[in-house]
Amino acid sequence: MKFAIFGNIHQTKKSESIDSLFDTIKSYGDSYAIDRPFYDFLRESRNLELADTEIIEGEEFTADMAISFGGDGTLLRTASRVGNKQIPILGINAGRLGFLTSTANNDIEHVIQRVHNGEFYIEERSLIEATASNGEINSYPVALNEIAIMKHASSSMITLEATLNGKEKIIYQADGLIVAAPSGSTGYSLSVGGPIIAPEANVIVLTPIAPHSLTVRPIVLSDSTTIEIKVNSRSHNYLIAIDGRNESCDEATVITVRKAAYKQLIVRRREHSFIQNLREKLMWGADQRE
């Protein structure tokens, strides 16, 4: 089995157990390639000897499985690198909360053993995709979590007109609007009051960011819905963030969001469930008095 390894390149502490990952993979006779930015980071910050290691350059690579070594942000970046190659991603949580990266950092040897023995299953996660009326989205346009349309930090509230399937319109006066896939319901959308959605649900969530009217609430739509978003801003521009990849757009640019044509494959342990993940990460049912 060949692994493609991607990792957090900003915090040295999060890569402390990477040696264990490399050693465990080698112990089973498997191979790996390391993404160039992570490779350079490990050599410079950890002084690791990585001679004769295969390096991933650009988007052309093959693997049986990708490993994301970091937090949920690292997994989202890994998903953008994997793209539509249909390579399943195993998330190892070297970050903090980690809804997507459910494998603990101290469980590396055990999880690689189970992967090598085929003791895992693969979840298919829906993706959403953005297109711009001027064709100028510079970053990878597909999101596992969310596509957010937001005001610039120093600008006033913006007006967003969301048209659903070319018919119904919803007008928002707010700091922005989040269009979230099911996986993104526990991310940015949740932090501004959106609902938690099971990953297998065939839905898209619209969650306003700091709306002017308290009666404007999140809405759950069928994932067959096409959402066209027009923005009016005093600064005549706005930000689009696709799984955290930010860029500025002119207000004349119309953004269309729809379900992507392919799904993201996420590796899970057989005994681990979405509800169990919620109980662990959000401490549902925990009594702080104990």
Coordinates of C-alpha atoms in Angstrom, one line a residue:
M1 CA 0.0 0.0 0.0
K2 CA 1.2 3.5 -0.8
F3 CA 0.3 6.6 1.3
A4 CA 0.4 10.2 0.2
I5 CA 1.2 12.3 3.4
F6 CA 0.1 15.9 3.9
G7 CA 0.6 17.8 7.1
N8 CA 0.4 21.0 9.1
I9 CA 3.3 23.3 8.2
H10 CA 2.7 26.0 10.8
Q11 CA 3.2 24.4 14.2
T12 CA 6.2 22.2 15.0
K13 CA 4.5 20.7 18.1
K14 CA 1.8 19.1 15.8
S15 CA 4.4 17.1 14.0
E16 CA 6.1 15.6 17.0
S17 CA 4.8 12.1 16.4
I18 CA 5.4 12.0 12.7
D19 CA 8.4 9.7 13.2
S20 CA 6.0 7.1 14.6
L21 CA 3.9 7.3 11.4
F22 CA 6.8 6.9 9.1
D23 CA 8.2 4.0 11.1
T24 CA 4.9 2.2 11.3
I25 CA 4.2 2.4 7.6
K26 CA 7.7 1.0 6.9
S27 CA 7.3 -1.8 9.4
Y28 CA 4.4 -3.2 7.2
G29 CA 6.5 -2.9 4.0
D30 CA 4.3 -0.1 2.8
S31 CA 5.6 3.1 1.1
Y32 CA 4.8 6.8 1.3
A33 CA 5.3 10.1 -0.5
I34 CA 5.4 13.4 1.3
D35 CA 3.8 16.6 0.0
R36 CA 6.6 19.1 -0.8
P37 CA 5.6 21.9 1.7
F38 CA 5.3 19.3 4.5
Y39 CA 8.6 17.7 3.5
D40 CA 10.4 21.1 3.6
F41 CA 8.8 21.9 6.9
L42 CA 9.9 18.6 8.5
R43 CA 13.5 19.0 7.3
E44 CA 13.8 22.7 8.4
S45 CA 11.8 22.6 11.7
R46 CA 12.4 19.0 12.9
N47 CA 15.8 18.3 11.2
L48 CA 14.5 15.0 10.0
E49 CA 16.6 12.9 7.7
L50 CA 14.3 12.2 4.7
A51 CA 16.8 11.0 2.2
D52 CA 15.4 8.9 -0.7
T53 CA 11.9 9.9 0.2
E54 CA 9.5 10.4 -2.6
I55 CA 8.2 14.0 -2.8
I56 CA 4.8 15.1 -4.1
E57 CA 5.1 18.0 -6.5
G58 CA 2.0 19.7 -7.8
E59 CA -1.3 17.9 -8.4
E60 CA 0.0 14.8 -10.3
F61 CA 0.4 12.0 -7.8
T62 CA -1.1 8.6 -7.1
A63 CA -1.6 6.7 -3.9
D64 CA -3.9 4.1 -2.3
M65 CA -4.7 6.4 0.6
A66 CA -3.9 9.9 1.6
I67 CA -3.0 10.8 5.2
S68 CA -3.8 14.2 6.7
F69 CA -1.5 14.9 9.7
G70 CA -2.8 17.9 11.6
G71 CA -6.3 19.3 12.4
D72 CA -9.5 19.7 10.4
G73 CA -7.9 22.6 8.5
T74 CA -5.1 20.3 7.3
L75 CA -7.7 17.7 6.2
L76 CA -9.5 20.4 4.2
R77 CA -6.3 21.4 2.5
T78 CA -5.6 17.7 1.8
A79 CA -9.0 17.3 0.2
S80 CA -8.3 20.2 -2.1
R81 CA -5.0 18.5 -3.2
V82 CA -6.6 15.1 -3.7
G83 CA -9.4 16.7 -5.7
N84 CA -11.4 14.2 -7.8
K85 CA -8.8 11.4 -7.7
Q86 CA -11.0 9.3 -5.5
I87 CA -8.2 8.7 -3.0
P88 CA -9.6 8.1 0.5
I89 CA -8.2 10.4 3.2
L90 CA -7.3 9.2 6.7
G91 CA -7.2 12.1 9.2
I92 CA -4.8 11.9 12.1
N93 CA -5.7 14.5 14.7
A94 CA -2.6 16.4 15.7
G95 CA -4.7 19.5 16.2
R96 CA -7.4 20.4 18.8
L97 CA -11.1 19.6 18.3
G98 CA -11.0 17.6 15.1
F99 CA -14.5 16.6 13.8
L100 CA -13.1 15.4 10.5
T101 CA -9.8 14.0 11.9
S102 CA -11.2 11.4 14.3
T103 CA -8.0 9.3 14.7
A104 CA -6.1 10.3 17.8
N105 CA -2.4 11.4 17.5
N106 CA -1.4 8.7 20.1
D107 CA -3.2 5.9 18.2
I108 CA -1.0 6.0 15.1
E109 CA 0.5 2.5 15.3
H110 CA -2.9 0.9 16.0
V111 CA -4.7 2.7 13.2
I112 CA -2.1 2.0 10.5
Q113 CA -2.2 -1.7 11.6
R114 CA -6.0 -1.7 11.1
V115 CA -5.7 0.1 7.7
H116 CA -3.1 -2.4 6.6
N117 CA -5.4 -5.3 7.6
G118 CA -8.4 -3.7 5.9
E119 CA -10.3 -3.1 9.2
F120 CA -11.9 0.2 8.2
Y121 CA -14.7 1.6 6.1
I122 CA -15.0 4.6 3.8
E123 CA -17.5 7.3 4.1
E124 CA -18.6 9.2 1.0
R125 CA -18.9 12.9 1.9
S126 CA -20.9 15.3 -0.3
L127 CA -19.0 18.3 -1.7
I128 CA -20.2 21.7 -2.9
E129 CA -18.7 23.8 -5.8
A130 CA -18.5 27.5 -6.5
T131 CA -18.4 29.1 -10.0
A132 CA -18.1 32.8 -10.6
S133 CA -19.9 34.7 -13.4
N134 CA -16.6 36.1 -14.6
G135 CA -14.8 32.7 -14.3
E136 CA -12.2 34.1 -11.9
I137 CA -12.1 31.9 -8.9
N138 CA -8.4 31.4 -8.4
S139 CA -8.3 28.8 -5.7
Y140 CA -9.7 25.2 -5.8
P141 CA -13.5 25.8 -6.2
V142 CA -14.7 22.7 -4.4
A143 CA -15.4 22.6 -0.6
L144 CA -15.9 19.7 1.8
N145 CA -17.1 22.1 4.6
E146 CA -18.4 25.4 3.3
I147 CA -18.3 28.3 0.9
A148 CA -18.7 31.6 2.7
I149 CA -19.5 35.0 1.2
M150 CA -18.4 37.7 3.6
K151 CA -17.8 41.4 3.9
H152 CA -14.2 42.7 4.0
A153 CA -13.1 43.2 7.6
S154 CA -13.2 47.0 7.5
S155 CA -16.4 47.3 5.4
S156 CA -20.0 47.7 6.4
M157 CA -22.7 45.1 6.4
I158 CA -23.4 43.7 2.9
T159 CA -26.7 42.8 1.2
L160 CA -26.8 39.3 -0.3
E161 CA -29.5 38.1 -2.7
A162 CA -29.7 34.3 -2.8
T163 CA -31.8 32.9 -5.7
L164 CA -32.8 29.2 -5.4
N165 CA -33.1 27.2 -8.6
G166 CA -33.6 30.5 -10.5
K167 CA -36.9 31.2 -8.8
E168 CA -37.3 32.0 -5.1
K169 CA -35.1 34.8 -3.6
I170 CA -33.9 35.3 -0.1
I171 CA -32.5 38.7 0.8
Y172 CA -29.9 38.9 3.6
Q173 CA -28.5 42.0 5.2
A174 CA -25.6 40.5 7.2
D175 CA -21.8 40.2 7.6
G176 CA -22.0 37.3 5.2
L177 CA -23.7 34.0 4.2
I178 CA -22.3 30.5 4.7
V179 CA -23.3 27.7 2.2
A180 CA -22.4 24.5 4.1
A181 CA -22.2 20.9 3.0
P182 CA -23.2 18.3 5.7
S183 CA -19.5 17.9 6.8
G184 CA -19.4 21.7 7.3
S185 CA -22.3 21.8 9.6
T186 CA -19.9 21.2 12.6
G187 CA -17.6 24.0 11.4
Y188 CA -18.1 27.7 10.7
S189 CA -21.8 27.2 10.2
L190 CA -22.2 25.7 13.7
S191 CA -20.3 28.6 15.3
V192 CA -22.8 31.1 14.0
G193 CA -25.9 29.1 15.0
G194 CA -26.4 26.6 12.1
P195 CA -27.8 23.1 12.7
I196 CA -25.8 19.9 13.0
I197 CA -26.3 17.7 10.0
A198 CA -25.6 14.0 9.7
P199 CA -22.8 13.5 7.0
E200 CA -25.0 11.2 4.9
A201 CA -27.9 13.7 4.6
N202 CA -28.5 15.0 1.1
V203 CA -28.8 18.6 2.1
I204 CA -27.2 22.0 1.9
V205 CA -27.4 24.6 4.7
L206 CA -27.7 28.4 4.3
T207 CA -26.5 30.1 7.5
P208 CA -26.3 33.9 7.7
I209 CA -23.4 35.5 9.6
A210 CA -24.6 38.2 12.0
P211 CA -27.9 39.0 10.2
H212 CA -29.4 42.5 10.7
S213 CA -32.8 40.9 11.5
L214 CA -33.1 38.3 14.3
T215 CA -35.9 36.6 12.5
V216 CA -33.5 35.5 9.7
R217 CA -32.6 32.0 10.5
P218 CA -30.5 29.2 8.9
I219 CA -32.4 27.1 6.3
V220 CA -31.8 23.5 5.2
L221 CA -32.3 22.8 1.5
S222 CA -32.1 19.8 -0.8
D223 CA -28.6 19.3 -2.2
S224 CA -30.2 19.4 -5.7
T225 CA -30.7 23.1 -5.2
T226 CA -28.6 25.6 -7.2
I227 CA -27.9 28.8 -5.3
E228 CA -27.0 32.0 -7.1
I229 CA -25.6 34.8 -4.8
K230 CA -25.4 38.4 -5.7
V231 CA -23.7 40.9 -3.4
N232 CA -24.2 44.6 -2.9
S233 CA -21.5 46.3 -0.8
R234 CA -20.5 49.9 0.0
S235 CA -16.9 48.9 -0.7
H236 CA -17.9 47.4 -4.0
N237 CA -16.2 44.1 -3.2
Y238 CA -16.5 41.1 -0.9
L239 CA -14.6 38.0 0.2
I240 CA -15.3 34.4 -0.8
A241 CA -13.8 31.7 1.4
I242 CA -13.8 28.1 0.0
D243 CA -12.9 25.9 3.0
G244 CA -10.8 28.8 4.3
R245 CA -9.1 29.6 1.0
N246 CA -9.9 33.4 0.7
E247 CA -9.9 35.7 -2.2
S248 CA -11.5 39.0 -3.0
C249 CA -14.3 39.5 -5.6
D250 CA -15.8 42.5 -7.3
E251 CA -19.4 43.0 -6.3
A252 CA -20.4 42.6 -9.9
T253 CA -19.3 39.0 -9.7
V254 CA -22.2 36.5 -9.1
I255 CA -21.3 33.3 -7.3
T256 CA -23.2 30.1 -8.0
V257 CA -23.0 27.2 -5.6
R258 CA -24.2 23.7 -6.3
K259 CA -23.4 20.1 -5.3
A260 CA -20.2 18.8 -6.8
A261 CA -20.2 16.0 -9.3
Y262 CA -18.0 13.7 -7.1
K263 CA -17.7 12.9 -3.4
Q264 CA -14.8 13.0 -0.9
L265 CA -13.8 9.6 0.5
I266 CA -13.0 9.7 4.3
V267 CA -11.5 6.7 6.1
R268 CA -13.2 5.7 9.4
R269 CA -12.8 3.0 12.0
R270 CA -15.6 0.5 11.8
E271 CA -16.7 1.1 15.4
H272 CA -16.7 4.9 15.2
S273 CA -19.9 6.8 14.4
F274 CA -20.9 10.4 13.8
I275 CA -23.0 10.4 17.0
Q276 CA -20.1 9.0 19.0
N277 CA -17.9 11.7 17.5
L278 CA -20.4 14.4 18.7
R279 CA -20.5 12.9 22.2
E280 CA -16.7 13.0 22.4
K281 CA -16.0 16.3 20.8
L282 CA -18.9 18.3 22.2
M283 CA -19.0 16.3 25.5
W284 CA -22.7 15.6 25.2
G285 CA -24.0 14.0 28.4
A286 CA -20.8 14.9 30.3
D287 CA -21.4 16.1 33.9
Q288 CA -18.8 18.7 34.7
R289 CA -19.5 18.3 38.4
E290 CA -17.9 14.8 38.4

